[in-house]
JSON list of C-alpha atoms in Angstrom, two decimals:
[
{"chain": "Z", "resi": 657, "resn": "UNK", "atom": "CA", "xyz": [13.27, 17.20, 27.94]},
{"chain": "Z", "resi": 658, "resn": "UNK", "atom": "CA", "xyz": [12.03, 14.58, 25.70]},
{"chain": "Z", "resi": 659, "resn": "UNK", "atom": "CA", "xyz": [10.62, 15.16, 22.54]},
{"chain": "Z", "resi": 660, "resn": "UNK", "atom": "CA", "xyz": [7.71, 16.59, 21.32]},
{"chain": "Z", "resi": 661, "resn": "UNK", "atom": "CA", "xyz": [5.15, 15.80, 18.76]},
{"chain": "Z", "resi": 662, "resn": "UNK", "atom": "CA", "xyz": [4.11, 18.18, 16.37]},
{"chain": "Z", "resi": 663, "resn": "UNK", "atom": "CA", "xyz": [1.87, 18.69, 13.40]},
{"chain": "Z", "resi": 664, "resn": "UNK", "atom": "CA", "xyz": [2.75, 20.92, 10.38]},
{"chain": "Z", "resi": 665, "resn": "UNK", "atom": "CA", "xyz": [-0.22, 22.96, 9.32]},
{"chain": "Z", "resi": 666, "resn": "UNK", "atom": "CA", "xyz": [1.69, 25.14, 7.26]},
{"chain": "Z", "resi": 667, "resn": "UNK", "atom": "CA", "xyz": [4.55, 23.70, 4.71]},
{"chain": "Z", "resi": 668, "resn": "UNK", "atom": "CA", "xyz": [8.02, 24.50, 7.01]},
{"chain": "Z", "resi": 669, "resn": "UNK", "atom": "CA", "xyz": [11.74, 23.11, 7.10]},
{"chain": "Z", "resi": 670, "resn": "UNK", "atom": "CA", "xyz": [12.65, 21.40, 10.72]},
{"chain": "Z", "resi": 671, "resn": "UNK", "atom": "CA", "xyz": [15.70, 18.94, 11.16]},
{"chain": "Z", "resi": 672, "resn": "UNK", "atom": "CA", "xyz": [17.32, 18.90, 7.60]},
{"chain": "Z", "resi": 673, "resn": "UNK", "atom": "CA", "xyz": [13.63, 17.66, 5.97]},
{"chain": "Z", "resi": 674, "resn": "UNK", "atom": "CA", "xyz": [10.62, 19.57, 4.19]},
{"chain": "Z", "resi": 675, "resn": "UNK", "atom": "CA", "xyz": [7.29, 19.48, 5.99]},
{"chain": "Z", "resi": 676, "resn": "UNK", "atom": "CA", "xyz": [3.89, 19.34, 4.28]},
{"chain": "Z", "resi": 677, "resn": "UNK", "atom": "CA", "xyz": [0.68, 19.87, 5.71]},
{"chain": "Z", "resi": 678, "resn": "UNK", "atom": "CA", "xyz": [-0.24, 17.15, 8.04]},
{"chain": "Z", "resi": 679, "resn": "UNK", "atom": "CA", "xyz": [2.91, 15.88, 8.86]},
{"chain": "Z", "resi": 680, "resn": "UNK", "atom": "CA", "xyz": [3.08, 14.67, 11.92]},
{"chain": "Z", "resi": 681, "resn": "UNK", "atom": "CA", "xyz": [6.91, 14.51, 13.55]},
{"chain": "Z", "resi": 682, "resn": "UNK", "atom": "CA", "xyz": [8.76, 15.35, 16.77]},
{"chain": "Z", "resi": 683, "resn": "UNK", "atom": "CA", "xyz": [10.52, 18.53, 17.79]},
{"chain": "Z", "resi": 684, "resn": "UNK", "atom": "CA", "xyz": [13.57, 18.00, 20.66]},
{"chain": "Z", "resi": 685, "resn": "UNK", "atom": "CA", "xyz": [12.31, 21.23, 22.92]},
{"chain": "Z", "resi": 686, "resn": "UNK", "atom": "CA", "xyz": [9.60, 23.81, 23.43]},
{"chain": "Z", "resi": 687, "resn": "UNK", "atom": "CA", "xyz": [12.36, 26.30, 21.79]},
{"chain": "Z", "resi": 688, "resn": "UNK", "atom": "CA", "xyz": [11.83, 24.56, 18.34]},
{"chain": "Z", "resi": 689, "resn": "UNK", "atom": "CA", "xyz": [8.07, 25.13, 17.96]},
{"chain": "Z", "resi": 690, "resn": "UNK", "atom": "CA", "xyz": [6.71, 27.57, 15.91]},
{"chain": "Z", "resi": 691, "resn": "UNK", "atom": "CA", "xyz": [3.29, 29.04, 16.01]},
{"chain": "Z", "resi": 692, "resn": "UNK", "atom": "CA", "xyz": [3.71, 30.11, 12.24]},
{"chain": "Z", "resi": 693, "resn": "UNK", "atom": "CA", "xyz": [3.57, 26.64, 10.94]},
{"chain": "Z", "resi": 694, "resn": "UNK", "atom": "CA", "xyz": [3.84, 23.91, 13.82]},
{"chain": "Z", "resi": 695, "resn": "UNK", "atom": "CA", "xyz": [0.87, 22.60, 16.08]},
{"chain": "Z", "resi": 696, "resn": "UNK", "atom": "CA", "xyz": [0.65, 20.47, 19.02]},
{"chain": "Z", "resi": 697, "resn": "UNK", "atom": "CA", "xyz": [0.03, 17.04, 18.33]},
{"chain": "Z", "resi": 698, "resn": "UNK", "atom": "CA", "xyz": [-2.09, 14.53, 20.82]},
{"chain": "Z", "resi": 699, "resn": "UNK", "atom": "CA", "xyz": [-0.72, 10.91, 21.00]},
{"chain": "Z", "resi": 700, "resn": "UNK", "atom": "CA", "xyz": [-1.30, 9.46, 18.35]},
{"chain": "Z", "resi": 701, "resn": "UNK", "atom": "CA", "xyz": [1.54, 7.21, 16.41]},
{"chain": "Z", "resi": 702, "resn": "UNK", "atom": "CA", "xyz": [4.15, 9.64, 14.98]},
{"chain": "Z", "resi": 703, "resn": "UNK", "atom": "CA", "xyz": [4.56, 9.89, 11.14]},
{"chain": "Z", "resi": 704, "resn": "UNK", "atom": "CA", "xyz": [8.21, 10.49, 10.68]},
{"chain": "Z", "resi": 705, "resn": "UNK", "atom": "CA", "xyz": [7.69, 10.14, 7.08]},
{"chain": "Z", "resi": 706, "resn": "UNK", "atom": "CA", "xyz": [6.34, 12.34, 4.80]},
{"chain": "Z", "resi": 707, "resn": "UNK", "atom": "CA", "xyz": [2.65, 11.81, 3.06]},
{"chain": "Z", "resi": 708, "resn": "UNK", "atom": "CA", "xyz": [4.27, 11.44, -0.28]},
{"chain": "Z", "resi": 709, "resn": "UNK", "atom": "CA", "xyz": [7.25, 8.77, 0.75]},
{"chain": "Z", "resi": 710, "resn": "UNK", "atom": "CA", "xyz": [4.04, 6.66, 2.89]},
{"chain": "Z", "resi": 711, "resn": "UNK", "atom": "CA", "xyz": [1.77, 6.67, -0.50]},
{"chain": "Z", "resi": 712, "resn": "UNK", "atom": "CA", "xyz": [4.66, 5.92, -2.85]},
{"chain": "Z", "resi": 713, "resn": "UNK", "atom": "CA", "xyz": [5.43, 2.89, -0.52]},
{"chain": "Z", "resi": 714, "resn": "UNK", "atom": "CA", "xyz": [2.27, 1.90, -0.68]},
{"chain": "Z", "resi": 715, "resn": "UNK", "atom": "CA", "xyz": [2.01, 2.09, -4.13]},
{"chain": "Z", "resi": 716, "resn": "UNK", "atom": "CA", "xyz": [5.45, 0.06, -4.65]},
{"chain": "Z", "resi": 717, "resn": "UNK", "atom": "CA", "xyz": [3.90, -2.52, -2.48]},
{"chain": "Z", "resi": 718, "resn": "UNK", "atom": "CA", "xyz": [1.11, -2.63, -4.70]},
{"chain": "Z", "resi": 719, "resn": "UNK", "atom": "CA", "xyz": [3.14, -3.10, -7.89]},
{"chain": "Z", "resi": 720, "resn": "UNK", "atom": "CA", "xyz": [5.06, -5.85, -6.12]},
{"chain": "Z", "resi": 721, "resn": "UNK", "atom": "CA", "xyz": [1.94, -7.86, -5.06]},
{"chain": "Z", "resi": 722, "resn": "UNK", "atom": "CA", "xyz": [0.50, -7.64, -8.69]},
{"chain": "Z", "resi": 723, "resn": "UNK", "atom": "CA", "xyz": [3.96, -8.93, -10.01]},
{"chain": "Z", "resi": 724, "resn": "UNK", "atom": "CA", "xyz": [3.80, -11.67, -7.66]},
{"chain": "Z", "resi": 725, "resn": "UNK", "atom": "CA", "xyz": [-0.18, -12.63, -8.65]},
{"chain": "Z", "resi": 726, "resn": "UNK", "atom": "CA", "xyz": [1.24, -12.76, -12.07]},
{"chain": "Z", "resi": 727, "resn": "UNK", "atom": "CA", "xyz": [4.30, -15.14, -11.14]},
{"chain": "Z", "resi": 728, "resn": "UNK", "atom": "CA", "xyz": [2.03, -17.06, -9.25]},
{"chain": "Z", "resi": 729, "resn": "UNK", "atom": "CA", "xyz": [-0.34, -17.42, -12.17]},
{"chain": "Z", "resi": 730, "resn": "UNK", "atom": "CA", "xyz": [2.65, -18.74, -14.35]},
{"chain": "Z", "resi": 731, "resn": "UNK", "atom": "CA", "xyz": [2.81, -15.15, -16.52]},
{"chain": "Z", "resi": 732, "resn": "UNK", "atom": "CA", "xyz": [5.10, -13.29, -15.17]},
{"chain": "Z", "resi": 733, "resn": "UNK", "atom": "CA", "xyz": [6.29, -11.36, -18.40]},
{"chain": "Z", "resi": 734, "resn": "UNK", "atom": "CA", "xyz": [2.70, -9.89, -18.28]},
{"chain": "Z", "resi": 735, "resn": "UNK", "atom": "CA", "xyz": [3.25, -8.24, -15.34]},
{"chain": "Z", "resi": 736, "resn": "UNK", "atom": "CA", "xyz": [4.86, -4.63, -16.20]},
{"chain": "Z", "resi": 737, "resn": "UNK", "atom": "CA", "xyz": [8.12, -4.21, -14.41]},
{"chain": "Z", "resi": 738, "resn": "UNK", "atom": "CA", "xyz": [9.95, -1.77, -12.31]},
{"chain": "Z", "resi": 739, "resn": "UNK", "atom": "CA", "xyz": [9.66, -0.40, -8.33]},
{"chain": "Z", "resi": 740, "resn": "UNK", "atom": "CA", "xyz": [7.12, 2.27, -9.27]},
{"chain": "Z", "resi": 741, "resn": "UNK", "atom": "CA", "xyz": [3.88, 2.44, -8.75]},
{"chain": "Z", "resi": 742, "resn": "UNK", "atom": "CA", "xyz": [1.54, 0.50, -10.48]},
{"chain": "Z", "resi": 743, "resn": "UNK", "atom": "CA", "xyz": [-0.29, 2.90, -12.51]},
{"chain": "Z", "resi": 744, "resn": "UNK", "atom": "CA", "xyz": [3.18, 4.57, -13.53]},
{"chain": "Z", "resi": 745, "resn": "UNK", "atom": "CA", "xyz": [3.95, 1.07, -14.48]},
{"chain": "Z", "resi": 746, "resn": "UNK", "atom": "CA", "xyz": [1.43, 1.04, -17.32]},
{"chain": "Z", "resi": 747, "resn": "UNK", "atom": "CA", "xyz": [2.33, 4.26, -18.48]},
{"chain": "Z", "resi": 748, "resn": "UNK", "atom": "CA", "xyz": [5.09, 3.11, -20.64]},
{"chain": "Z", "resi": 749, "resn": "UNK", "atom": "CA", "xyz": [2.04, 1.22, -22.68]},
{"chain": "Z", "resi": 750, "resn": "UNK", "atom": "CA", "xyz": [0.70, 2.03, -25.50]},
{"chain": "Z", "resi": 751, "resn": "UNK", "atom": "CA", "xyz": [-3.14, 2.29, -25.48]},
{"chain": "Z", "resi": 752, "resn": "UNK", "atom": "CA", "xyz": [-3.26, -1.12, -27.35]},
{"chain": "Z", "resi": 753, "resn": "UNK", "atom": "CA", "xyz": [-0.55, -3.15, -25.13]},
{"chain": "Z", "resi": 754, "resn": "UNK", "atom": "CA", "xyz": [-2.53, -2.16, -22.12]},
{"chain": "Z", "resi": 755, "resn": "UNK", "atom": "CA", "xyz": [-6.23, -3.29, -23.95]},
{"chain": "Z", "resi": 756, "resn": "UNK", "atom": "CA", "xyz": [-4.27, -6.87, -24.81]},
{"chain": "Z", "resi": 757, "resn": "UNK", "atom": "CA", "xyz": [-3.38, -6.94, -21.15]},
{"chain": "Z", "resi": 758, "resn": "UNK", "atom": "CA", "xyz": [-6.49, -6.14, -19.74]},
{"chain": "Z", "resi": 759, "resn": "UNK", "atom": "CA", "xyz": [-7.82, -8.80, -21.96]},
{"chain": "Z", "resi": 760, "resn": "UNK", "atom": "CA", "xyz": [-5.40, -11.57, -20.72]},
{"chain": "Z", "resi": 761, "resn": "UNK", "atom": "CA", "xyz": [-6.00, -10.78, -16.72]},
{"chain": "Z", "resi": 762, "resn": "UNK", "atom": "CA", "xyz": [-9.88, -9.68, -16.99]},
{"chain": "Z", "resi": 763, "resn": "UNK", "atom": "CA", "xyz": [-11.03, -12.22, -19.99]},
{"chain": "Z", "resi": 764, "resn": "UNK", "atom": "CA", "xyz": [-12.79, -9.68, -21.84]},
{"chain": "Z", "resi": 765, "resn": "UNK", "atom": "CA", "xyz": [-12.11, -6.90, -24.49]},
{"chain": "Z", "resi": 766, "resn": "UNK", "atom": "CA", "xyz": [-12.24, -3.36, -22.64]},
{"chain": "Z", "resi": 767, "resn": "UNK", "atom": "CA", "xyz": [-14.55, -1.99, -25.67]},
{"chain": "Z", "resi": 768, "resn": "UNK", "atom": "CA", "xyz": [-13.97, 2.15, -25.41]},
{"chain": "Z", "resi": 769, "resn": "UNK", "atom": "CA", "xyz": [-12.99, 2.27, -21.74]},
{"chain": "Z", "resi": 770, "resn": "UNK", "atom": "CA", "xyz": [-10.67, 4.81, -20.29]},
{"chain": "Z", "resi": 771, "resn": "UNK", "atom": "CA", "xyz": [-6.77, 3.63, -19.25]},
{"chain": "Z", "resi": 772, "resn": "UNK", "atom": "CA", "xyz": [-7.90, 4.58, -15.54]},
{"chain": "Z", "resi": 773, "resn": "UNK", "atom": "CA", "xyz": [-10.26, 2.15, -15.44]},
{"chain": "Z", "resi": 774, "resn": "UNK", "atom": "CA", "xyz": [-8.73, -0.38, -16.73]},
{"chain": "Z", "resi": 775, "resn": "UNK", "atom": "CA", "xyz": [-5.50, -0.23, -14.97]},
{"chain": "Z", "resi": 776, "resn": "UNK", "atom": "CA", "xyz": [-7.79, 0.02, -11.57]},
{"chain": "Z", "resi": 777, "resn": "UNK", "atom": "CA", "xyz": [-9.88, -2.98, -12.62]},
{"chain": "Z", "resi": 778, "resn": "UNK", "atom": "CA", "xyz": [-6.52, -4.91, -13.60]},
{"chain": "Z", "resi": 779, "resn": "UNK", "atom": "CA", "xyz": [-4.50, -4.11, -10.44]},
{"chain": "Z", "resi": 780, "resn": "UNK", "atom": "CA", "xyz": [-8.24, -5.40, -8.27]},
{"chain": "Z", "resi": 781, "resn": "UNK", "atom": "CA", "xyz": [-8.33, -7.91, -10.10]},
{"chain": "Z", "resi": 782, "resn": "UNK", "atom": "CA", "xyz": [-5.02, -8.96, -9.58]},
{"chain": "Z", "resi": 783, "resn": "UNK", "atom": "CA", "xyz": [-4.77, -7.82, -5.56]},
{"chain": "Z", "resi": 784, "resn": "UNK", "atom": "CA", "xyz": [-7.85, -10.06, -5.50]},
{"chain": "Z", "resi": 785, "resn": "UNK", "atom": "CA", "xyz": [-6.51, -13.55, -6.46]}
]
């Protein structure tokens, strides 16, 4: 029998790996379902990965495209560095490190504004050019 695609709506173990709530993966027979925490799936594209590992890819992706806008802008140093995400990147900034940066990629001081907006306006304005 081929497999089977399942969604967890309940957080369960199956094949070695932690399910979360809407996971979406495949089962090899009708003998590993579970009404407890399982569902049947329809046909849509499988998610063998879970929710977390897709948004921290993203995320890395994200950090990687701003350091490449700042390469490609000719400052690199200003982009801050490391695979994680790029609002964890900023977190090893002081308040005042990330108001100068803001300042270099946005032109303007950020007066009294809070860290989340800036690093979202920063990491726009950077996915943008």
């Amino acid at each position: 029998m081929s497999d089977i695609k399942v969604k967890a709506v309940k957080p369960g173990l199956y094949g070695g790996a932690y399910r979360k709530v809407g996971d979406v993966f495949l089962i090899a027979s009708k003998d590993d379902f579970s009404k407890r925490w399982m569902e049947m799936e329809d046909r849509s594209p499988v998610q063998e990965t879970s929710q977390e590992a897709q948004k921290a890819y993203r995320e890395n992706a994200t950090a990687e495209l701003d350091n490449l806008g700042n390469a490609l802008a000719g400052n690199p140093s200003a982009a801050p560095e490391g695979p994680a995400s790029s609002a964890s990147n900023f977190d090893g900034m002081d308040d005042d490190a990330l108001a100068a940066y803001y300042g270099e990629i946005i032109g303007e001081k950020p007066g009294n504004m809070k860290r989340e907006t800036m690093i979202k306006r920063i990491s726009d304005k950077l996915n943008a050019d």
